[in-house]
GROMACS .gro file of C-alpha atoms in nm:
model
  428
    1UNK     CA    1  -1.036   0.315 -12.091
    2UNK     CA    2  -1.105   0.172 -12.439
    3UNK     CA    3  -1.114   0.377 -12.759
    4UNK     CA    4  -1.489   0.309 -12.781
    5UNK     CA    5  -1.547   0.448 -12.430
    6UNK     CA    6  -1.340   0.762 -12.507
    7UNK     CA    7  -1.543   0.833 -12.821
    8UNK     CA    8  -1.870   0.764 -12.638
    9UNK     CA    9  -1.781   1.000 -12.352
   10UNK     CA   10  -1.677   1.270 -12.598
   11UNK     CA   11  -2.020   1.248 -12.760
   12UNK     CA   12  -2.181   1.264 -12.415
   13UNK     CA   13  -1.969   1.567 -12.326
   14UNK     CA   14  -2.110   1.769 -12.616
   15UNK     CA   15  -2.471   1.670 -12.546
   16UNK     CA   16  -2.453   1.754 -12.175
   17UNK     CA   17  -2.361   2.118 -12.247
   18UNK     CA   18  -2.680   2.156 -12.446
   19UNK     CA   19  -2.881   1.967 -12.185
   20UNK     CA   20  -2.775   2.198 -11.902
   21UNK     CA   21  -2.863   2.504 -12.108
   22UNK     CA   22  -3.213   2.372 -12.173
   23UNK     CA   23  -3.265   2.261 -11.810
   24UNK     CA   24  -3.171   2.603 -11.678
   25UNK     CA   25  -3.464   2.770 -11.855
   26UNK     CA   26  -3.726   2.501 -11.791
   27UNK     CA   27  -4.017   2.634 -11.586
   28UNK     CA   28  -4.290   2.381 -11.665
   29UNK     CA   29  -4.536   2.343 -11.950
   30UNK     CA   30  -4.676   2.659 -12.105
   31UNK     CA   31  -4.984   2.479 -12.235
   32UNK     CA   32  -4.861   2.474 -12.594
   33UNK     CA   33  -4.641   2.193 -12.722
   34UNK     CA   34  -4.663   1.859 -12.540
   35UNK     CA   35  -4.361   1.708 -12.365
   36UNK     CA   36  -4.278   1.372 -12.524
   37UNK     CA   37  -4.033   1.122 -12.377
   38UNK     CA   38  -3.940   0.757 -12.403
   39UNK     CA   39  -3.876   0.585 -12.070
   40UNK     CA   40  -3.678   0.265 -12.012
   41UNK     CA   41  -3.702   0.068 -11.690
   42UNK     CA   42  -3.723  -0.271 -11.524
   43UNK     CA   43  -4.079  -0.215 -11.398
   44UNK     CA   44  -4.312  -0.452 -11.581
   45UNK     CA   45  -4.496  -0.305 -11.881
   46UNK     CA   46  -4.822  -0.419 -11.723
   47UNK     CA   47  -4.758  -0.219 -11.405
   48UNK     CA   48  -4.626   0.088 -11.585
   49UNK     CA   49  -4.920   0.093 -11.824
   50UNK     CA   50  -5.151   0.084 -11.522
   51UNK     CA   51  -4.966   0.394 -11.404
   52UNK     CA   52  -4.999   0.567 -11.741
   53UNK     CA   53  -5.375   0.505 -11.731
   54UNK     CA   54  -5.422   0.671 -11.392
   55UNK     CA   55  -5.601   1.008 -11.407
   56UNK     CA   56  -5.292   1.205 -11.303
   57UNK     CA   57  -5.115   1.096 -11.623
   58UNK     CA   58  -5.391   1.003 -11.868
   59UNK     CA   59  -5.569   1.337 -11.825
   60UNK     CA   60  -5.253   1.545 -11.861
   61UNK     CA   61  -5.255   1.641 -12.229
   62UNK     CA   62  -4.920   1.819 -12.199
   63UNK     CA   63  -4.729   1.489 -12.162
   64UNK     CA   64  -4.676   1.197 -12.399
   65UNK     CA   65  -4.492   0.905 -12.238
   66UNK     CA   66  -4.373   0.590 -12.414
   67UNK     CA   67  -4.247   0.309 -12.190
   68UNK     CA   68  -4.013   0.022 -12.282
   69UNK     CA   69  -3.962  -0.261 -12.031
   70UNK     CA   70  -3.605  -0.389 -12.000
   71UNK     CA   71  -3.452  -0.673 -11.803
   72UNK     CA   72  -3.272  -0.561 -11.488
   73UNK     CA   73  -2.978  -0.780 -11.594
   74UNK     CA   74  -2.934  -0.626 -11.940
   75UNK     CA   75  -3.065  -0.270 -11.919
   76UNK     CA   76  -2.720  -0.117 -11.853
   77UNK     CA   77  -2.560  -0.285 -12.155
   78UNK     CA   78  -2.855  -0.202 -12.380
   79UNK     CA   79  -2.850   0.158 -12.259
   80UNK     CA   80  -2.480   0.200 -12.346
   81UNK     CA   81  -2.523   0.043 -12.689
   82UNK     CA   82  -2.834   0.249 -12.767
   83UNK     CA   83  -2.662   0.575 -12.674
   84UNK     CA   84  -2.365   0.491 -12.895
   85UNK     CA   85  -2.607   0.446 -13.185
   86UNK     CA   86  -2.802   0.762 -13.104
   87UNK     CA   87  -3.124   0.575 -13.031
   88UNK     CA   88  -3.129   0.568 -12.652
   89UNK     CA   89  -3.421   0.659 -12.426
   90UNK     CA   90  -3.489   1.008 -12.295
   91UNK     CA   91  -3.534   0.880 -11.940
   92UNK     CA   92  -3.407   0.569 -11.765
   93UNK     CA   93  -3.528   0.427 -11.434
   94UNK     CA   94  -3.217   0.342 -11.235
   95UNK     CA   95  -3.140   0.210 -10.886
   96UNK     CA   96  -2.898   0.379 -10.647
   97UNK     CA   97  -2.649   0.093 -10.666
   98UNK     CA   98  -2.614   0.139 -11.043
   99UNK     CA   99  -2.582   0.516 -11.039
  100UNK     CA  100  -2.203   0.548 -11.008
  101UNK     CA  101  -2.122   0.322 -11.302
  102UNK     CA  102  -2.380   0.491 -11.525
  103UNK     CA  103  -2.322   0.857 -11.431
  104UNK     CA  104  -2.128   0.933 -11.753
  105UNK     CA  105  -2.444   0.841 -11.945
  106UNK     CA  106  -2.676   1.066 -11.742
  107UNK     CA  107  -2.746   1.438 -11.753
  108UNK     CA  108  -2.743   1.606 -11.413
  109UNK     CA  109  -3.044   1.830 -11.350
  110UNK     CA  110  -2.898   2.164 -11.236
  111UNK     CA  111  -2.997   2.301 -10.896
  112UNK     CA  112  -3.148   2.600 -11.075
  113UNK     CA  113  -3.422   2.364 -11.195
  114UNK     CA  114  -3.453   2.140 -10.886
  115UNK     CA  115  -3.298   2.301 -10.580
  116UNK     CA  116  -3.102   2.095 -10.329
  117UNK     CA  117  -3.325   2.223 -10.049
  118UNK     CA  118  -3.646   2.122 -10.226
  119UNK     CA  119  -3.499   1.783 -10.308
  120UNK     CA  120  -3.405   1.711  -9.946
  121UNK     CA  121  -3.738   1.824  -9.805
  122UNK     CA  122  -3.934   1.626 -10.064
  123UNK     CA  123  -3.753   1.291 -10.079
  124UNK     CA  124  -3.617   1.039  -9.828
  125UNK     CA  125  -3.259   1.072  -9.709
  126UNK     CA  126  -3.127   0.783  -9.918
  127UNK     CA  127  -3.221   0.986 -10.224
  128UNK     CA  128  -2.927   1.214 -10.151
  129UNK     CA  129  -2.706   0.951 -10.313
  130UNK     CA  130  -2.842   1.098 -10.637
  131UNK     CA  131  -2.692   1.440 -10.562
  132UNK     CA  132  -2.350   1.589 -10.622
  133UNK     CA  133  -2.194   1.928 -10.694
  134UNK     CA  134  -2.317   1.916 -11.054
  135UNK     CA  135  -2.682   1.873 -10.964
  136UNK     CA  136  -2.942   1.596 -10.941
  137UNK     CA  137  -2.862   1.274 -11.128
  138UNK     CA  138  -3.198   1.109 -11.057
  139UNK     CA  139  -3.529   1.189 -10.890
  140UNK     CA  140  -3.640   0.927 -10.634
  141UNK     CA  141  -3.937   0.720 -10.749
  142UNK     CA  142  -3.990   0.429 -10.506
  143UNK     CA  143  -3.807   0.250 -10.227
  144UNK     CA  144  -3.782  -0.122 -10.150
  145UNK     CA  145  -3.651  -0.157  -9.792
  146UNK     CA  146  -3.496  -0.463  -9.628
  147UNK     CA  147  -3.725  -0.592  -9.351
  148UNK     CA  148  -3.752  -0.891  -9.119
  149UNK     CA  149  -4.011  -1.160  -9.192
  150UNK     CA  150  -4.084  -1.400  -8.907
  151UNK     CA  151  -4.269  -1.729  -8.860
  152UNK     CA  152  -4.534  -1.658  -8.596
  153UNK     CA  153  -4.594  -2.026  -8.518
  154UNK     CA  154  -4.226  -2.102  -8.454
  155UNK     CA  155  -4.186  -1.796  -8.230
  156UNK     CA  156  -4.498  -1.885  -8.030
  157UNK     CA  157  -4.384  -2.246  -7.987
  158UNK     CA  158  -4.048  -2.121  -7.856
  159UNK     CA  159  -4.218  -1.888  -7.609
  160UNK     CA  160  -4.099  -1.573  -7.785
  161UNK     CA  161  -4.365  -1.306  -7.764
  162UNK     CA  162  -4.217  -1.072  -8.023
  163UNK     CA  163  -3.962  -1.080  -8.304
  164UNK     CA  164  -3.608  -0.971  -8.230
  165UNK     CA  165  -3.549  -0.597  -8.252
  166UNK     CA  166  -3.172  -0.590  -8.189
  167UNK     CA  167  -2.898  -0.810  -8.328
  168UNK     CA  168  -2.772  -0.918  -7.985
  169UNK     CA  169  -3.109  -1.085  -7.921
  170UNK     CA  170  -3.041  -1.341  -8.191
  171UNK     CA  171  -2.803  -1.541  -7.970
  172UNK     CA  172  -3.071  -1.631  -7.716
  173UNK     CA  173  -3.328  -1.683  -7.991
  174UNK     CA  174  -3.097  -1.930  -8.167
  175UNK     CA  175  -3.084  -2.163  -7.865
  176UNK     CA  176  -3.457  -2.236  -7.911
  177UNK     CA  177  -3.502  -2.185  -8.284
  178UNK     CA  178  -3.192  -2.347  -8.438
  179UNK     CA  179  -3.206  -2.723  -8.390
  180UNK     CA  180  -2.984  -3.017  -8.488
  181UNK     CA  181  -3.051  -3.387  -8.522
  182UNK     CA  182  -2.854  -3.658  -8.346
  183UNK     CA  183  -2.585  -3.643  -8.615
  184UNK     CA  184  -2.540  -3.268  -8.566
  185UNK     CA  185  -2.717  -3.170  -8.887
  186UNK     CA  186  -2.929  -2.856  -8.884
  187UNK     CA  187  -3.300  -2.931  -8.910
  188UNK     CA  188  -3.425  -2.578  -8.833
  189UNK     CA  189  -3.265  -2.236  -8.830
  190UNK     CA  190  -3.314  -1.908  -8.650
  191UNK     CA  191  -3.211  -1.715  -8.964
  192UNK     CA  192  -3.007  -1.755  -9.280
  193UNK     CA  193  -2.678  -1.583  -9.193
  194UNK     CA  194  -2.313  -1.673  -9.243
  195UNK     CA  195  -2.292  -1.795  -9.602
  196UNK     CA  196  -2.341  -1.647  -9.949
  197UNK     CA  197  -2.431  -1.890 -10.224
  198UNK     CA  198  -2.765  -2.005 -10.081
  199UNK     CA  199  -2.860  -1.665  -9.935
  200UNK     CA  200  -2.977  -1.449 -10.224
  201UNK     CA  201  -2.968  -1.132 -10.016
  202UNK     CA  202  -2.626  -1.202  -9.861
  203UNK     CA  203  -2.462  -0.894 -10.013
  204UNK     CA  204  -2.752  -0.675  -9.901
  205UNK     CA  205  -2.755  -0.817  -9.548
  206UNK     CA  206  -2.380  -0.770  -9.517
  207UNK     CA  207  -2.415  -0.415  -9.655
  208UNK     CA  208  -2.676  -0.346  -9.388
  209UNK     CA  209  -2.442  -0.473  -9.117
  210UNK     CA  210  -2.156  -0.260  -9.254
  211UNK     CA  211  -2.370   0.055  -9.248
  212UNK     CA  212  -2.513  -0.023  -8.903
  213UNK     CA  213  -2.161  -0.083  -8.771
  214UNK     CA  214  -2.051   0.261  -8.889
  215UNK     CA  215  -1.894   0.232  -9.234
  216UNK     CA  216  -2.065   0.387  -9.539
  217UNK     CA  217  -1.880   0.123  -9.748
  218UNK     CA  218  -1.788   0.388 -10.006
  219UNK     CA  219  -1.771   0.763  -9.959
  220UNK     CA  220  -1.621   1.081 -10.094
  221UNK     CA  221  -1.281   1.204  -9.979
  222UNK     CA  222  -1.272   1.545 -10.139
  223UNK     CA  223  -1.405   1.505 -10.493
  224UNK     CA  224  -1.306   1.137 -10.520
  225UNK     CA  225  -1.517   0.833 -10.436
  226UNK     CA  226  -1.313   0.592 -10.224
  227UNK     CA  227  -1.361   0.260 -10.051
  228UNK     CA  228  -1.408   0.310  -9.676
  229UNK     CA  229  -1.483  -0.048  -9.584
  230UNK     CA  230  -1.149  -0.105  -9.409
  231UNK     CA  231  -1.132   0.237  -9.240
  232UNK     CA  232  -1.117   0.232  -8.859
  233UNK     CA  233  -1.293   0.565  -8.793
  234UNK     CA  234  -1.094   0.596  -8.470
  235UNK     CA  235  -1.189   0.251  -8.342
  236UNK     CA  236  -0.952  -0.031  -8.247
  237UNK     CA  237  -1.123  -0.264  -8.496
  238UNK     CA  238  -1.272  -0.137  -8.819
  239UNK     CA  239  -1.654  -0.144  -8.839
  240UNK     CA  240  -1.621  -0.347  -9.158
  241UNK     CA  241  -1.424  -0.617  -8.983
  242UNK     CA  242  -1.671  -0.629  -8.692
  243UNK     CA  243  -1.966  -0.662  -8.930
  244UNK     CA  244  -1.809  -0.942  -9.137
  245UNK     CA  245  -1.707  -1.126  -8.820
  246UNK     CA  246  -2.062  -1.103  -8.685
  247UNK     CA  247  -2.215  -1.229  -9.010
  248UNK     CA  248  -1.986  -1.527  -9.066
  249UNK     CA  249  -2.002  -1.665  -8.709
  250UNK     CA  250  -2.347  -1.816  -8.770
  251UNK     CA  251  -2.201  -2.073  -9.010
  252UNK     CA  252  -1.951  -2.201  -8.752
  253UNK     CA  253  -2.075  -2.544  -8.628
  254UNK     CA  254  -1.872  -2.512  -8.307
  255UNK     CA  255  -2.083  -2.216  -8.194
  256UNK     CA  256  -2.395  -2.270  -7.982
  257UNK     CA  257  -2.585  -2.030  -8.211
  258UNK     CA  258  -2.478  -2.210  -8.532
  259UNK     CA  259  -2.771  -2.171  -8.770
  260UNK     CA  260  -2.670  -2.201  -9.136
  261UNK     CA  261  -2.449  -2.385  -9.383
  262UNK     CA  262  -2.410  -2.392  -9.759
  263UNK     CA  263  -2.571  -2.737  -9.798
  264UNK     CA  264  -2.915  -2.605  -9.700
  265UNK     CA  265  -3.176  -2.501  -9.955
  266UNK     CA  266  -3.212  -2.138 -10.064
  267UNK     CA  267  -3.284  -1.907  -9.770
  268UNK     CA  268  -3.619  -1.786  -9.903
  269UNK     CA  269  -3.742  -2.142  -9.968
  270UNK     CA  270  -3.613  -2.253  -9.628
  271UNK     CA  271  -3.831  -1.984  -9.470
  272UNK     CA  272  -4.144  -2.056  -9.675
  273UNK     CA  273  -4.102  -2.427  -9.597
  274UNK     CA  274  -4.135  -2.342  -9.228
  275UNK     CA  275  -3.777  -2.435  -9.141
  276UNK     CA  276  -3.645  -2.085  -9.060
  277UNK     CA  277  -3.787  -1.862  -8.790
  278UNK     CA  278  -3.669  -1.541  -8.957
  279UNK     CA  279  -3.593  -1.422  -9.307
  280UNK     CA  280  -3.428  -1.093  -9.403
  281UNK     CA  281  -3.585  -0.993  -9.731
  282UNK     CA  282  -3.710  -0.693  -9.921
  283UNK     CA  283  -4.060  -0.548  -9.907
  284UNK     CA  284  -4.107  -0.655 -10.269
  285UNK     CA  285  -4.070  -1.019 -10.163
  286UNK     CA  286  -4.395  -1.017  -9.963
  287UNK     CA  287  -4.602  -1.130 -10.262
  288UNK     CA  288  -4.350  -1.404 -10.345
  289UNK     CA  289  -4.350  -1.538  -9.989
  290UNK     CA  290  -4.730  -1.552  -9.983
  291UNK     CA  291  -4.745  -1.723 -10.322
  292UNK     CA  292  -4.483  -1.985 -10.232
  293UNK     CA  293  -4.674  -2.091  -9.921
  294UNK     CA  294  -5.022  -1.938  -9.882
  295UNK     CA  295  -5.073  -2.118  -9.548
  296UNK     CA  296  -4.754  -1.991  -9.383
  297UNK     CA  297  -4.839  -1.788  -9.073
  298UNK     CA  298  -4.584  -1.508  -9.085
  299UNK     CA  299  -4.550  -1.144  -8.994
  300UNK     CA  300  -4.313  -0.860  -9.079
  301UNK     CA  301  -4.114  -0.621  -8.862
  302UNK     CA  302  -3.825  -0.378  -8.899
  303UNK     CA  303  -3.476  -0.516  -8.962
  304UNK     CA  304  -3.277  -0.584  -8.641
  305UNK     CA  305  -3.068  -0.291  -8.521
  306UNK     CA  306  -2.735  -0.233  -8.351
  307UNK     CA  307  -2.786  -0.152  -7.985
  308UNK     CA  308  -2.452   0.031  -7.983
  309UNK     CA  309  -2.501   0.282  -8.267
  310UNK     CA  310  -2.824   0.430  -8.136
  311UNK     CA  311  -2.949   0.477  -8.492
  312UNK     CA  312  -3.233   0.294  -8.666
  313UNK     CA  313  -3.115   0.197  -9.013
  314UNK     CA  314  -3.207  -0.046  -9.286
  315UNK     CA  315  -3.094  -0.097  -9.645
  316UNK     CA  316  -3.313   0.020  -9.930
  317UNK     CA  317  -3.320  -0.039 -10.303
  318UNK     CA  318  -3.407   0.305 -10.435
  319UNK     CA  319  -3.546   0.358 -10.784
  320UNK     CA  320  -3.505   0.695 -10.950
  321UNK     CA  321  -3.583   0.854 -11.283
  322UNK     CA  322  -3.274   0.986 -11.459
  323UNK     CA  323  -3.240   1.188 -11.777
  324UNK     CA  324  -3.022   1.038 -12.047
  325UNK     CA  325  -2.742   1.240 -12.201
  326UNK     CA  326  -2.887   1.124 -12.529
  327UNK     CA  327  -3.230   1.278 -12.460
  328UNK     CA  328  -3.363   1.436 -12.778
  329UNK     CA  329  -3.541   1.712 -12.585
  330UNK     CA  330  -3.397   1.748 -12.233
  331UNK     CA  331  -3.661   2.006 -12.140
  332UNK     CA  332  -3.941   1.764 -12.225
  333UNK     CA  333  -3.760   1.481 -12.049
  334UNK     CA  334  -3.736   1.691 -11.732
  335UNK     CA  335  -4.106   1.774 -11.751
  336UNK     CA  336  -4.192   1.404 -11.772
  337UNK     CA  337  -3.946   1.310 -11.495
  338UNK     CA  338  -4.092   1.570 -11.260
  339UNK     CA  339  -4.443   1.446 -11.334
  340UNK     CA  340  -4.346   1.085 -11.262
  341UNK     CA  341  -4.223   1.177 -10.913
  342UNK     CA  342  -4.510   1.414 -10.838
  343UNK     CA  343  -4.729   1.341 -10.537
  344UNK     CA  344  -5.030   1.193 -10.717
  345UNK     CA  345  -4.830   0.982 -10.960
  346UNK     CA  346  -4.594   0.856 -10.688
  347UNK     CA  347  -4.896   0.756 -10.476
  348UNK     CA  348  -5.045   0.561 -10.767
  349UNK     CA  349  -4.716   0.384 -10.843
  350UNK     CA  350  -4.680   0.291 -10.476
  351UNK     CA  351  -5.022   0.125 -10.483
  352UNK     CA  352  -4.948  -0.057 -10.810
  353UNK     CA  353  -4.608  -0.192 -10.699
  354UNK     CA  354  -4.712  -0.242 -10.334
  355UNK     CA  355  -4.394  -0.055 -10.236
  356UNK     CA  356  -4.346   0.259 -10.030
  357UNK     CA  357  -4.310   0.588 -10.217
  358UNK     CA  358  -3.986   0.786 -10.186
  359UNK     CA  359  -4.167   1.111 -10.100
  360UNK     CA  360  -4.176   1.228  -9.739
  361UNK     CA  361  -4.525   1.377  -9.764
  362UNK     CA  362  -4.671   1.044  -9.876
  363UNK     CA  363  -4.480   0.846  -9.613
  364UNK     CA  364  -4.629   1.063  -9.340
  365UNK     CA  365  -4.972   0.920  -9.430
  366UNK     CA  366  -4.906   0.566  -9.310
  367UNK     CA  367  -5.134   0.276  -9.424
  368UNK     CA  368  -5.325   0.080  -9.161
  369UNK     CA  369  -5.240  -0.274  -9.273
  370UNK     CA  370  -4.963  -0.442  -9.073
  371UNK     CA  371  -4.710  -0.504  -9.350
  372UNK     CA  372  -4.738  -0.170  -9.531
  373UNK     CA  373  -4.704   0.029  -9.210
  374UNK     CA  374  -4.373  -0.147  -9.141
  375UNK     CA  375  -4.261  -0.083  -9.499
  376UNK     CA  376  -4.337   0.289  -9.465
  377UNK     CA  377  -4.134   0.314  -9.143
  378UNK     CA  378  -3.848   0.123  -9.306
  379UNK     CA  379  -3.858   0.354  -9.608
  380UNK     CA  380  -3.768   0.653  -9.392
  381UNK     CA  381  -3.487   0.455  -9.228
  382UNK     CA  382  -3.335   0.333  -9.555
  383UNK     CA  383  -2.974   0.392  -9.649
  384UNK     CA  384  -2.762   0.280  -9.941
  385UNK     CA  385  -2.418   0.321 -10.093
  386UNK     CA  386  -2.259   0.407 -10.425
  387UNK     CA  387  -2.163   0.071 -10.573
  388UNK     CA  388  -1.892   0.090 -10.843
  389UNK     CA  389  -2.010  -0.231 -11.013
  390UNK     CA  390  -2.299  -0.437 -10.875
  391UNK     CA  391  -2.197  -0.764 -11.042
  392UNK     CA  392  -1.830  -0.738 -10.946
  393UNK     CA  393  -1.898  -0.639 -10.584
  394UNK     CA  394  -2.143  -0.927 -10.548
  395UNK     CA  395  -1.854  -1.163 -10.627
  396UNK     CA  396  -1.616  -0.967 -10.401
  397UNK     CA  397  -1.852  -0.986 -10.103
  398UNK     CA  398  -1.918  -1.356 -10.164
  399UNK     CA  399  -1.546  -1.431 -10.177
  400UNK     CA  400  -1.490  -1.237  -9.853
  401UNK     CA  401  -1.759  -1.438  -9.675
  402UNK     CA  402  -1.636  -1.772  -9.803
  403UNK     CA  403  -1.270  -1.695  -9.739
  404UNK     CA  404  -1.355  -1.644  -9.370
  405UNK     CA  405  -1.595  -1.937  -9.332
  406UNK     CA  406  -1.352  -2.174  -9.506
  407UNK     CA  407  -1.058  -2.055  -9.298
  408UNK     CA  408  -0.864  -1.925  -9.598
  409UNK     CA  409  -0.836  -1.577  -9.447
  410UNK     CA  410  -0.878  -1.391  -9.123
  411UNK     CA  411  -1.158  -1.139  -9.110
  412UNK     CA  412  -0.920  -0.841  -9.122
  413UNK     CA  413  -0.742  -0.988  -9.425
  414UNK     CA  414  -1.072  -1.044  -9.604
  415UNK     CA  415  -1.186  -0.685  -9.539
  416UNK     CA  416  -0.856  -0.538  -9.660
  417UNK     CA  417  -0.885  -0.746  -9.978
  418UNK     CA  418  -1.241  -0.620 -10.033
  419UNK     CA  419  -1.118  -0.262  -9.993
  420UNK     CA  420  -0.835  -0.304 -10.244
  421UNK     CA  421  -1.064  -0.464 -10.503
  422UNK     CA  422  -1.327  -0.193 -10.454
  423UNK     CA  423  -1.066   0.076 -10.514
  424UNK     CA  424  -0.976  -0.086 -10.845
  425UNK     CA  425  -1.342  -0.092 -10.952
  426UNK     CA  426  -1.393   0.273 -10.859
  427UNK     CA  427  -1.097   0.384 -11.071
  428UNK     CA  428  -1.198   0.189 -11.380
   0.00000   0.00000   0.00000
């Protein structure tokens, strides 16, 4: 740990004591002073201003909210620098995969203010990643689940009446949907699986396979977060190894279900060009897919499942509102945070972003349109994991995939290397 980090954490340590004291007596607005807070996030200013102008917020005279849009790539660095200078935001919108690295900069809301029981009955299960023994580190705001997009024309032409629902169905589907020319080059693909550099969601897809196979990727052993990606969990082969082996096999040209290689165009573009039957992407990509090819005849279904586990699971990118340790008035920040995740505000944000809300009561009122109804189901099925460093683990996962596909390492060796490197990141 650097001298700068030690000083910064010492400053945070003093401020958190005061924050907890204020949180413990917060019981909502008394109708007197207004609660003022500055919010940072990667939601566009246009969309967030639409939210601020909805009746639930614009007519509430007890709250004054100022929003600052930040790039998803730089918000963490800017947040750290701003806190060191004493000019940080009161609230930051954070995703579950960035929580662990940023926890020292956040103030946990004590359970005396937001009880664990109320949290679990209000928000989706993935939101529990925001909880620990100290309290609530973020309140779930919206969820962006991984789903399966499919080309309806290609499936009809192949005589497939419905999209695949289980992973083992992809082998038969590949015989009709992955095609090669006379030279053995792929000219169409069942799905982009097996590589990393031209599959933007490769880390997310592999994470989904890990979780479906039975490994939480990271998890707590006592009070410590540890890598569990190489753990066997009583099985002869670790779930992590099985998942990586399944993923990488689709880039092997000797296999009958060979469907992808690193020379192909980006997976999303390959799908919108009509050359892939399936595409694993997030709910937020629906607009992009439509804009890239307005004439593409495609549908959306739930992500394929493991027939063995018996559980229905997908991966979700969960946004939450967290209170900064540098908040000037933690009580006011909590009031604003609670308002942002309230039922009416969460419903409005869901409509603005075209993403499912993270509240159970809103998800029980499913929309009638085909895509949104799938997104709502997927929201309830979403899981995630505590990522020690999103940028570093992206490179670690990519190296694991490519070490197997290039023959540099066996699958077990690659998984053990991932585990060792994750442990180093966790302890930093």
